mmCIF file of C-alpha atoms in Angstrom:
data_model
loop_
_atom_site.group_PDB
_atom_site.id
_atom_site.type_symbol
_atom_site.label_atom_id
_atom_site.label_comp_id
_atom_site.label_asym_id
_atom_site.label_seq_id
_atom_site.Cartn_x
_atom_site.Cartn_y
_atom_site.Cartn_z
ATOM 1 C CA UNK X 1 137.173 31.538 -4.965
ATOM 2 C CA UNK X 2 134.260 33.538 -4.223
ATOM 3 C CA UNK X 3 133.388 30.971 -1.315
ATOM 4 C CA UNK X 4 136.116 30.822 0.212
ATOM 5 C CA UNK X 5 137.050 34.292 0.611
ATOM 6 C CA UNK X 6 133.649 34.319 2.235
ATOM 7 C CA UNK X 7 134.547 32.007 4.315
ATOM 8 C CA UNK X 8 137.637 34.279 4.872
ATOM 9 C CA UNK X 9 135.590 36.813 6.352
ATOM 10 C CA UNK X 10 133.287 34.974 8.345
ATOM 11 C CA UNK X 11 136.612 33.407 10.426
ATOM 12 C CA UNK X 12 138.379 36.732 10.700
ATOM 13 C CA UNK X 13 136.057 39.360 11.316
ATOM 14 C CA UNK X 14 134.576 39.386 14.804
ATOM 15 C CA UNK X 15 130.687 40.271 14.021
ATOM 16 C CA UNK X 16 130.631 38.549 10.591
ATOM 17 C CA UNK X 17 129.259 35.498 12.467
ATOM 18 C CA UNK X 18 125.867 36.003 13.679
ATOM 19 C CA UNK X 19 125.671 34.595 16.588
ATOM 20 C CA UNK X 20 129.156 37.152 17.158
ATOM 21 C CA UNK X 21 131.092 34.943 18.913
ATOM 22 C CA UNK X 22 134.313 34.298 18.085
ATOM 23 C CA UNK X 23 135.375 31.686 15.258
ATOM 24 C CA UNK X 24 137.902 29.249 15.775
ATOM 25 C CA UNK X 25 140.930 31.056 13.580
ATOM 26 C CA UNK X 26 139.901 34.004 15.788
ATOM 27 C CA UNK X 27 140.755 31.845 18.821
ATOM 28 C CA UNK X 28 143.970 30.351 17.029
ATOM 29 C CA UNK X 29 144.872 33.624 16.426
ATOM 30 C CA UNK X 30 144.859 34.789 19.858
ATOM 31 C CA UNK X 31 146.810 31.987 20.921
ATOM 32 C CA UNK X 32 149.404 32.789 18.532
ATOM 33 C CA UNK X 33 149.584 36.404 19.925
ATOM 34 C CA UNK X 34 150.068 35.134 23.308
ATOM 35 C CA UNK X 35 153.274 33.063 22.470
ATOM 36 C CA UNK X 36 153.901 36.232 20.082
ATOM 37 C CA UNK X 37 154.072 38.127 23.073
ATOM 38 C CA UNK X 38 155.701 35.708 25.533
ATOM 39 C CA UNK X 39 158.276 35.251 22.615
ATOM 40 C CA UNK X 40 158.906 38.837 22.288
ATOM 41 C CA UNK X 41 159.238 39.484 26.477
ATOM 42 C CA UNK X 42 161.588 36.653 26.810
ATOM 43 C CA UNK X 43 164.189 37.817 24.109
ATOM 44 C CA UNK X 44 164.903 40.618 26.312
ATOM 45 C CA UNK X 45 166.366 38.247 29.010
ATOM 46 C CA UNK X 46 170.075 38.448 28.384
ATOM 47 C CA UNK X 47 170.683 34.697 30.612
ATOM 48 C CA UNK X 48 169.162 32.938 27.978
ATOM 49 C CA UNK X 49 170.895 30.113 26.763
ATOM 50 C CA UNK X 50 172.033 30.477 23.697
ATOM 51 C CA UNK X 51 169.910 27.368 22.050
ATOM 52 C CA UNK X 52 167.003 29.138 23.569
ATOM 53 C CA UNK X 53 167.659 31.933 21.666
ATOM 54 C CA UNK X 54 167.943 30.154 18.532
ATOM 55 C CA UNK X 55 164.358 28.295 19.199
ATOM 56 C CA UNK X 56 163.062 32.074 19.985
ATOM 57 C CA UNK X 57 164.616 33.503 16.603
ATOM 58 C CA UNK X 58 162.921 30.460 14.630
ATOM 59 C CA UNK X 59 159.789 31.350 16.627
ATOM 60 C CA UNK X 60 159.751 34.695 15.752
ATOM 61 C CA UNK X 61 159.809 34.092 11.920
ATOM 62 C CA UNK X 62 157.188 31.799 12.365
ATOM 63 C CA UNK X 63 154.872 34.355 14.320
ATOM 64 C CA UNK X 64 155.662 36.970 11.550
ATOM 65 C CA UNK X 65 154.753 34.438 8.993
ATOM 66 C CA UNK X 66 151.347 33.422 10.189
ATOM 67 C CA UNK X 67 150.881 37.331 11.001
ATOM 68 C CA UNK X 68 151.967 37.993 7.431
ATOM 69 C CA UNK X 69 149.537 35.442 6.156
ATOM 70 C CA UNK X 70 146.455 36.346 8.554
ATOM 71 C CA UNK X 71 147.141 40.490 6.939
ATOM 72 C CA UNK X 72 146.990 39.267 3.634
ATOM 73 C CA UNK X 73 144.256 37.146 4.236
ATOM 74 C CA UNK X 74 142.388 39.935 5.698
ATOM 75 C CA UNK X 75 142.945 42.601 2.625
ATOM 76 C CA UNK X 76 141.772 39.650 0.568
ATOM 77 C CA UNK X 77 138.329 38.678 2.723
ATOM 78 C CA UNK X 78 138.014 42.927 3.066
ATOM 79 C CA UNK X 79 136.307 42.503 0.026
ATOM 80 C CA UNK X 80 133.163 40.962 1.055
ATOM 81 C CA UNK X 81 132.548 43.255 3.691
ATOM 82 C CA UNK X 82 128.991 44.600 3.384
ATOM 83 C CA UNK X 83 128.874 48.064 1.203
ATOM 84 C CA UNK X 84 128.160 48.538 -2.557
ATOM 85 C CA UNK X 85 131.608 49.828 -3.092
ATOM 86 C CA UNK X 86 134.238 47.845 -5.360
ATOM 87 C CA UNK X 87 135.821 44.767 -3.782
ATOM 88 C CA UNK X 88 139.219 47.220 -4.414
ATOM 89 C CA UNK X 89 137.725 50.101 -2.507
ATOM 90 C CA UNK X 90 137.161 47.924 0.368
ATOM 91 C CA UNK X 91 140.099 46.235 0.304
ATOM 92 C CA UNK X 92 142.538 50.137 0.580
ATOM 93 C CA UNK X 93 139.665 51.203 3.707
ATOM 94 C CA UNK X 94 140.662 47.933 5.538
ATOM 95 C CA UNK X 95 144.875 48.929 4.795
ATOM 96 C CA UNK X 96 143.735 52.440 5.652
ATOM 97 C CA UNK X 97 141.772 51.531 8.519
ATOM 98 C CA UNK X 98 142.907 51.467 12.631
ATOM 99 C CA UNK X 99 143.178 47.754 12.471
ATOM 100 C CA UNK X 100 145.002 47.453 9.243
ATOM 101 C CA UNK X 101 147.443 49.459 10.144
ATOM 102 C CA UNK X 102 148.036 47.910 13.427
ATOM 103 C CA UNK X 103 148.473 44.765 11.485
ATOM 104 C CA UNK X 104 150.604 46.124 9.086
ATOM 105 C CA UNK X 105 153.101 46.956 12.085
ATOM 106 C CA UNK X 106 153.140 44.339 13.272
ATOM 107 C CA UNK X 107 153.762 42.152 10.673
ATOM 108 C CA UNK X 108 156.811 45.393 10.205
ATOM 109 C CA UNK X 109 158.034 44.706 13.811
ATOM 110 C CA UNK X 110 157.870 41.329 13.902
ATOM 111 C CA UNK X 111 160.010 40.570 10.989
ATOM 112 C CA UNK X 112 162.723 43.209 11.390
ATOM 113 C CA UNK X 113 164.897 41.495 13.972
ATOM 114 C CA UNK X 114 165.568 38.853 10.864
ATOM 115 C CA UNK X 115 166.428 41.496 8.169
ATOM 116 C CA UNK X 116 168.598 43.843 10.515
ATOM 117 C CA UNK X 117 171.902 43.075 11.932
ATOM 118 C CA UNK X 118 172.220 46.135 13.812
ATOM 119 C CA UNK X 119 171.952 45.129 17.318
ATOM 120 C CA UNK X 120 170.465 48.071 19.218
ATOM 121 C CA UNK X 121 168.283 48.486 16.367
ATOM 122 C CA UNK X 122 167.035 44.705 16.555
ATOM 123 C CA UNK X 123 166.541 45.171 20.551
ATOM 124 C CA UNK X 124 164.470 48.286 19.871
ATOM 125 C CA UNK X 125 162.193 46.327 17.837
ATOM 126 C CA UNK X 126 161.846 43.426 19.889
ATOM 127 C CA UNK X 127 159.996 45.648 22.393
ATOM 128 C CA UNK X 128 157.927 47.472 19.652
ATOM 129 C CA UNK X 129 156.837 43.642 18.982
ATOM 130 C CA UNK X 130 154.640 43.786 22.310
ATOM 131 C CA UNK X 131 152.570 46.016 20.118
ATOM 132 C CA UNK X 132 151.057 42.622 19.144
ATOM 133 C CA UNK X 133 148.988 42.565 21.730
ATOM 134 C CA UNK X 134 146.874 45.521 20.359
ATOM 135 C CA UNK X 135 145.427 42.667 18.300
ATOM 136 C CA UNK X 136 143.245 41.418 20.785
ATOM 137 C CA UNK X 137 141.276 44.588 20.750
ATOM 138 C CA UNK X 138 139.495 43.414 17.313
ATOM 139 C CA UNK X 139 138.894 40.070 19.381
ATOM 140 C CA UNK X 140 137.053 41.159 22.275
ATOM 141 C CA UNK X 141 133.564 43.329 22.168
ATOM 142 C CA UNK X 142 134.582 43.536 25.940
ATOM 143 C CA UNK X 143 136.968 46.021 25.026
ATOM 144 C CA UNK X 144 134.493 48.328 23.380
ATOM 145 C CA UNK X 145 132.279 47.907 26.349
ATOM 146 C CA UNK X 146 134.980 49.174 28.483
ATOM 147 C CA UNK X 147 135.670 52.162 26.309
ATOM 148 C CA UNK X 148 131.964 52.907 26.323
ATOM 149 C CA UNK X 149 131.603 52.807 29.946
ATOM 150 C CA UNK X 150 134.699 54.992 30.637
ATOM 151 C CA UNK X 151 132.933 57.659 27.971
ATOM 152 C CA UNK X 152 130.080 57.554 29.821
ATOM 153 C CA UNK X 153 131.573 58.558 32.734
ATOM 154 C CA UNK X 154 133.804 61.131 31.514
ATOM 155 C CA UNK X 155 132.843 63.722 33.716
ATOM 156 C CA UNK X 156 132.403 62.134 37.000
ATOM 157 C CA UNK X 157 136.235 60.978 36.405
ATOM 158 C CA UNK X 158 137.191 64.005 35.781
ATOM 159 C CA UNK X 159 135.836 65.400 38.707
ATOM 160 C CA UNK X 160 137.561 62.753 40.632
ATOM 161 C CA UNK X 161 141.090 63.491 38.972
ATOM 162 C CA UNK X 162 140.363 67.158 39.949
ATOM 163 C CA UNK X 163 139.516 66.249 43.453
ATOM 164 C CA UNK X 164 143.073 63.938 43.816
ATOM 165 C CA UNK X 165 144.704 66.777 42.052
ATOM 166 C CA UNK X 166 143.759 69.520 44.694
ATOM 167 C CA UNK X 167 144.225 67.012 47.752
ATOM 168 C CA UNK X 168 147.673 66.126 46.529
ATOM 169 C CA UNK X 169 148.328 69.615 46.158
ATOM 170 C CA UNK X 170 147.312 70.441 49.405
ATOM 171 C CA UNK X 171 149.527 67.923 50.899
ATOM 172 C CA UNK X 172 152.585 68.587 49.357
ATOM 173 C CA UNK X 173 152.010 72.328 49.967
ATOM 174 C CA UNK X 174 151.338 71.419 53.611
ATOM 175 C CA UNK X 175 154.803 69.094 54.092
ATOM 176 C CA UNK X 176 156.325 71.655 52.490
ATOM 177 C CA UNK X 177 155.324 74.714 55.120
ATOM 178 C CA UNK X 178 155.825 71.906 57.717
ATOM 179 C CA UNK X 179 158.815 70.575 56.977
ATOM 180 C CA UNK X 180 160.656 72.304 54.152
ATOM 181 C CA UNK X 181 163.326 73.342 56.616
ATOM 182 C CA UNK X 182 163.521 69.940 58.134
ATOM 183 C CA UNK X 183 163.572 67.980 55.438
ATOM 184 C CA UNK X 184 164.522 70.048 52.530
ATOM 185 C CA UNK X 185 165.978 66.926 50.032
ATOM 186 C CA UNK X 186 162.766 65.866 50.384
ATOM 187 C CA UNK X 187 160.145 68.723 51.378
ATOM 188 C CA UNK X 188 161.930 71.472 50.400
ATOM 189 C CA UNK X 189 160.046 72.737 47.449
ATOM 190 C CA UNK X 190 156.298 72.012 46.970
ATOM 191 C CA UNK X 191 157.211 70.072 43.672
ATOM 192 C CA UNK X 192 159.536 67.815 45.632
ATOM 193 C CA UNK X 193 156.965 67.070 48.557
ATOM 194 C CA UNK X 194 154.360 66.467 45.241
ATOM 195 C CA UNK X 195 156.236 63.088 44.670
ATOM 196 C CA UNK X 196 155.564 62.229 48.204
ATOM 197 C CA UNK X 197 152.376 63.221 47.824
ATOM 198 C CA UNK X 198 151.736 61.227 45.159
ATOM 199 C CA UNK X 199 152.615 57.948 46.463
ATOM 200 C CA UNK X 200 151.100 58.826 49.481
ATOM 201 C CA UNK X 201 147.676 59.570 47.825
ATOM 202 C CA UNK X 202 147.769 56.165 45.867
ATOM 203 C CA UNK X 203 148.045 54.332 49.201
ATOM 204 C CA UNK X 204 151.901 53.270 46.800
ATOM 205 C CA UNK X 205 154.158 54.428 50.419
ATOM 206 C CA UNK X 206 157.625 53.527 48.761
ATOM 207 C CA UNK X 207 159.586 54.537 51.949
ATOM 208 C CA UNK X 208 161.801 57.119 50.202
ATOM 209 C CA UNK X 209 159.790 60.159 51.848
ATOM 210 C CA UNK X 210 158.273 60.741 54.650
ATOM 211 C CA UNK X 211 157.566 62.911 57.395
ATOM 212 C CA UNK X 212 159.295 63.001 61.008
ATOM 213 C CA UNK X 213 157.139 65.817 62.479
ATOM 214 C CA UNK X 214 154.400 65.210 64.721
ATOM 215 C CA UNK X 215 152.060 67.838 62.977
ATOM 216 C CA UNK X 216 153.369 66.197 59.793
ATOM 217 C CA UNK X 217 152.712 62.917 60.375
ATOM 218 C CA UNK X 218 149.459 64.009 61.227
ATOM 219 C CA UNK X 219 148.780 65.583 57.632
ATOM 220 C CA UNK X 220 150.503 62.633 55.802
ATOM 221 C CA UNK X 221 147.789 60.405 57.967
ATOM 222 C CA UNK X 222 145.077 62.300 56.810
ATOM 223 C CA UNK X 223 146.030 62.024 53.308
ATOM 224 C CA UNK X 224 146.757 58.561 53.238
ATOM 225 C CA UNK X 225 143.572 58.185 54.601
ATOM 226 C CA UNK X 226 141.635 59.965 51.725
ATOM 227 C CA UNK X 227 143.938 57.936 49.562
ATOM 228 C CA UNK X 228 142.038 55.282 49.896
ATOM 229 C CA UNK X 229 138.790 56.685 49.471
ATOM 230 C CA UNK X 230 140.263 58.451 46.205
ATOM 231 C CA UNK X 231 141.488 55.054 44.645
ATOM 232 C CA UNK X 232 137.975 53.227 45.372
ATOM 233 C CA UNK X 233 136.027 56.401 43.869
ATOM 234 C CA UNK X 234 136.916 55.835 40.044
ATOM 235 C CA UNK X 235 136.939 52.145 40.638
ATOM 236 C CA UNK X 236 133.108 52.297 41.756
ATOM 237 C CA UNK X 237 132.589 54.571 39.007
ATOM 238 C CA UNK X 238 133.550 52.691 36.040
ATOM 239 C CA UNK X 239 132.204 49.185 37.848
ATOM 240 C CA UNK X 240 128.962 50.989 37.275
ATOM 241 C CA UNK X 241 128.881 52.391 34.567
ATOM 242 C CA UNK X 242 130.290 48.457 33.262
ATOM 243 C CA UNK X 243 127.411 46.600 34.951
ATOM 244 C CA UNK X 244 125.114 49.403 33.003
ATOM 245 C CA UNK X 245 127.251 48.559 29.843
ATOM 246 C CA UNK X 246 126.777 44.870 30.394
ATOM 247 C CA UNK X 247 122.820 45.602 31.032
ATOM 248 C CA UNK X 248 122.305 47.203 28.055
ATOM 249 C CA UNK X 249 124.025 44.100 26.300
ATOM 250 C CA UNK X 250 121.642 41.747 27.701
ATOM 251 C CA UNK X 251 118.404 43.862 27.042
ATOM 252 C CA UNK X 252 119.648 43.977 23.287
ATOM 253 C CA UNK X 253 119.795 40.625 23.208
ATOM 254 C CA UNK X 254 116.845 39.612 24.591
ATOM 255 C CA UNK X 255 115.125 42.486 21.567
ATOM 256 C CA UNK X 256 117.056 40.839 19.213
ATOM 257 C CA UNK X 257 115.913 37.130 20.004
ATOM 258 C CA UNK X 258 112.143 38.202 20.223
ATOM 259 C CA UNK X 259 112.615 39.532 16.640
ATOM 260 C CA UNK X 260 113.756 36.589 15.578
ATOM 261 C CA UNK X 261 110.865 35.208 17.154
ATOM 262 C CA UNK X 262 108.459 37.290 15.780
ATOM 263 C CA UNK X 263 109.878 37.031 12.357
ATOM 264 C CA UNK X 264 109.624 33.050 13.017
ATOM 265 C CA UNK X 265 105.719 33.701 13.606
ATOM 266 C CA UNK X 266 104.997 35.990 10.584
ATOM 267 C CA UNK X 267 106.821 33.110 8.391
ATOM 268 C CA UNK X 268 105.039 30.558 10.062
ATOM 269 C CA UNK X 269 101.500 32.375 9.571
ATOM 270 C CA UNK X 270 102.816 32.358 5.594
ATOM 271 C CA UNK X 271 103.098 29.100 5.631
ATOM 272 C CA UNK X 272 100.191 28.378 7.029
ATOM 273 C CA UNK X 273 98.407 30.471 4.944
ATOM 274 C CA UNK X 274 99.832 29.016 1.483
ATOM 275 C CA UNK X 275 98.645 25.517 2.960
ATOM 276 C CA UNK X 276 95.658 27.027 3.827
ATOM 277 C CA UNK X 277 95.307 28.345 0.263
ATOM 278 C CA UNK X 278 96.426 24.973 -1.132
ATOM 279 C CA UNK X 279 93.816 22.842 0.408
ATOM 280 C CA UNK X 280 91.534 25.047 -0.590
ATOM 281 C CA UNK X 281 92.456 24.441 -4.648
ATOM 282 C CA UNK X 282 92.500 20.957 -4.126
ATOM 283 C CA UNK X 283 89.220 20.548 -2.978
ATOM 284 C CA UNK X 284 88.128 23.072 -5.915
ATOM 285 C CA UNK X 285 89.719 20.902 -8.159
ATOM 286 C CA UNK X 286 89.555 16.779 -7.176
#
């Protein structure tokens, strides 16, 4: 048993491999929360025909099923995750942990709709099933990377957000002096020229709002202008601070593979030493 709840964890946790890619259940697995997903969107669609909704209530016990399975599979493998504590220990930190309880909801969300016959209830949970897709975090170190790179540049984002902020401000405050009287549905208050501002800023231009003044078209240029400028600003940022991420990654790589190769040289001087040492006795004793 002890093997094969090692194998266990080598197949479900991402990192247990070392090479770190992922295993093939770990690929299955995605699949399966793909169609999970696609499953879950599609039962919203009240035109389906009705043996379509049959096939996508028989799917949806089988996703909860092999969801059910892959959560108890993981408490069980939790226990040969490196640590000295008690194979019992580790197992409650995995249930307690941000992925175990993700998986614990949604094996939850996934089975409901076939316990409950309350309708609004059942189509409540069918969109908490999209929470599914939270899975593929634990599948992708791309993710983290991601996170790490936003973190990083916490504070230049913020200063962009505060930039936007103040330019959207000014141009709702501007509309508003310019055409509050005109316009006052739309400009008449500086928080209802904000949600033009807003869509203005974001280059979004929905058509519902905006200006008829000459001197107001002018401003609403201007900021649809900087709108651009403003929505390629965080982009750059993070792109950078992901090719940094991605650097790093590579450089750690390339440490890790020359001390492997080192390691491979100090064993191979071992061995050549205990051969050394060998020929040595057998010429001392023919």
């Amino acid at each position: 048993m002890g093997g094969f709840r090692h194998f266990l964890y080598r197949q479900l946790v991402v990192g247990a491999e070392p090479d770190g890619r992922l295993t093939w259940l770990n690929r299955l697995l995605i699949l399966v929360i793909i169609l999970a997903v696609a499953s879950a969107a599609m039962s919203t669609e009240p035109t389906v025909p009705q043996r379509w909704h049959d096939a996508l209530v028989f799917a949806e016990l089988v996703f909860g099923s092999i969801f059910l399975l892959e959560y108890l599979a993981r408490i069980y493998a939790a226990a040969d995750a490196p640590g000295t504590e008690s194979a019992w220990r580790k197992r409650w930190k995995f249930i307690r942990s941000p992925l175990g309880i993700i998986d614990l909801i949604v094996v939850v969300t996934t089975l409901m709709p076939l316990v409950t016959a309350d309708g609004a209830m059942l189509r409540t949970v069918r969109l908490l099933r999209v929470i599914a897709v939270m899975k593929f975090g634990r599948f992708s170190k791309a993710v983290l990377e991601v996170w790490h790179a936003v973190s990083e540049r916490a504070d230049d984002l913020i200063v962009t957000a505060a930039l936007a902020f103040i330019f959207v401000l000014f141009g709702a405050t501007a509309l508003f002096m310019i055409e509050g009287t005109i316009q006052p549905d739309v400009f008449g208050s500086i928080p209802r020229a904000l949600w033009w501002a807003v869509i203005t800023l974001t280059t979004v231009g929905y058509g519902d709002a905006y200006p008829v003044t000459a001197l107001g078209k002018g401003f609403a240029s201007i900021l649809a202008l900087s709108g651009i400028a403003f929505v390629a600003m965080p982009t750059g940022i993070i792109a950078a601070a992901f090719s940094d991420a991605m650097q790093r990654r590579r450089d750690q790589k390339i440490d890790e593979m020359r001390r492997h190769l080192e390691r491979l040289d100090e064993e191979d001087e071992r061995v050549q030493a205990k051969l050394a040492a060998l020929e040595r006795a057998n010429h001392h004793h023919p």
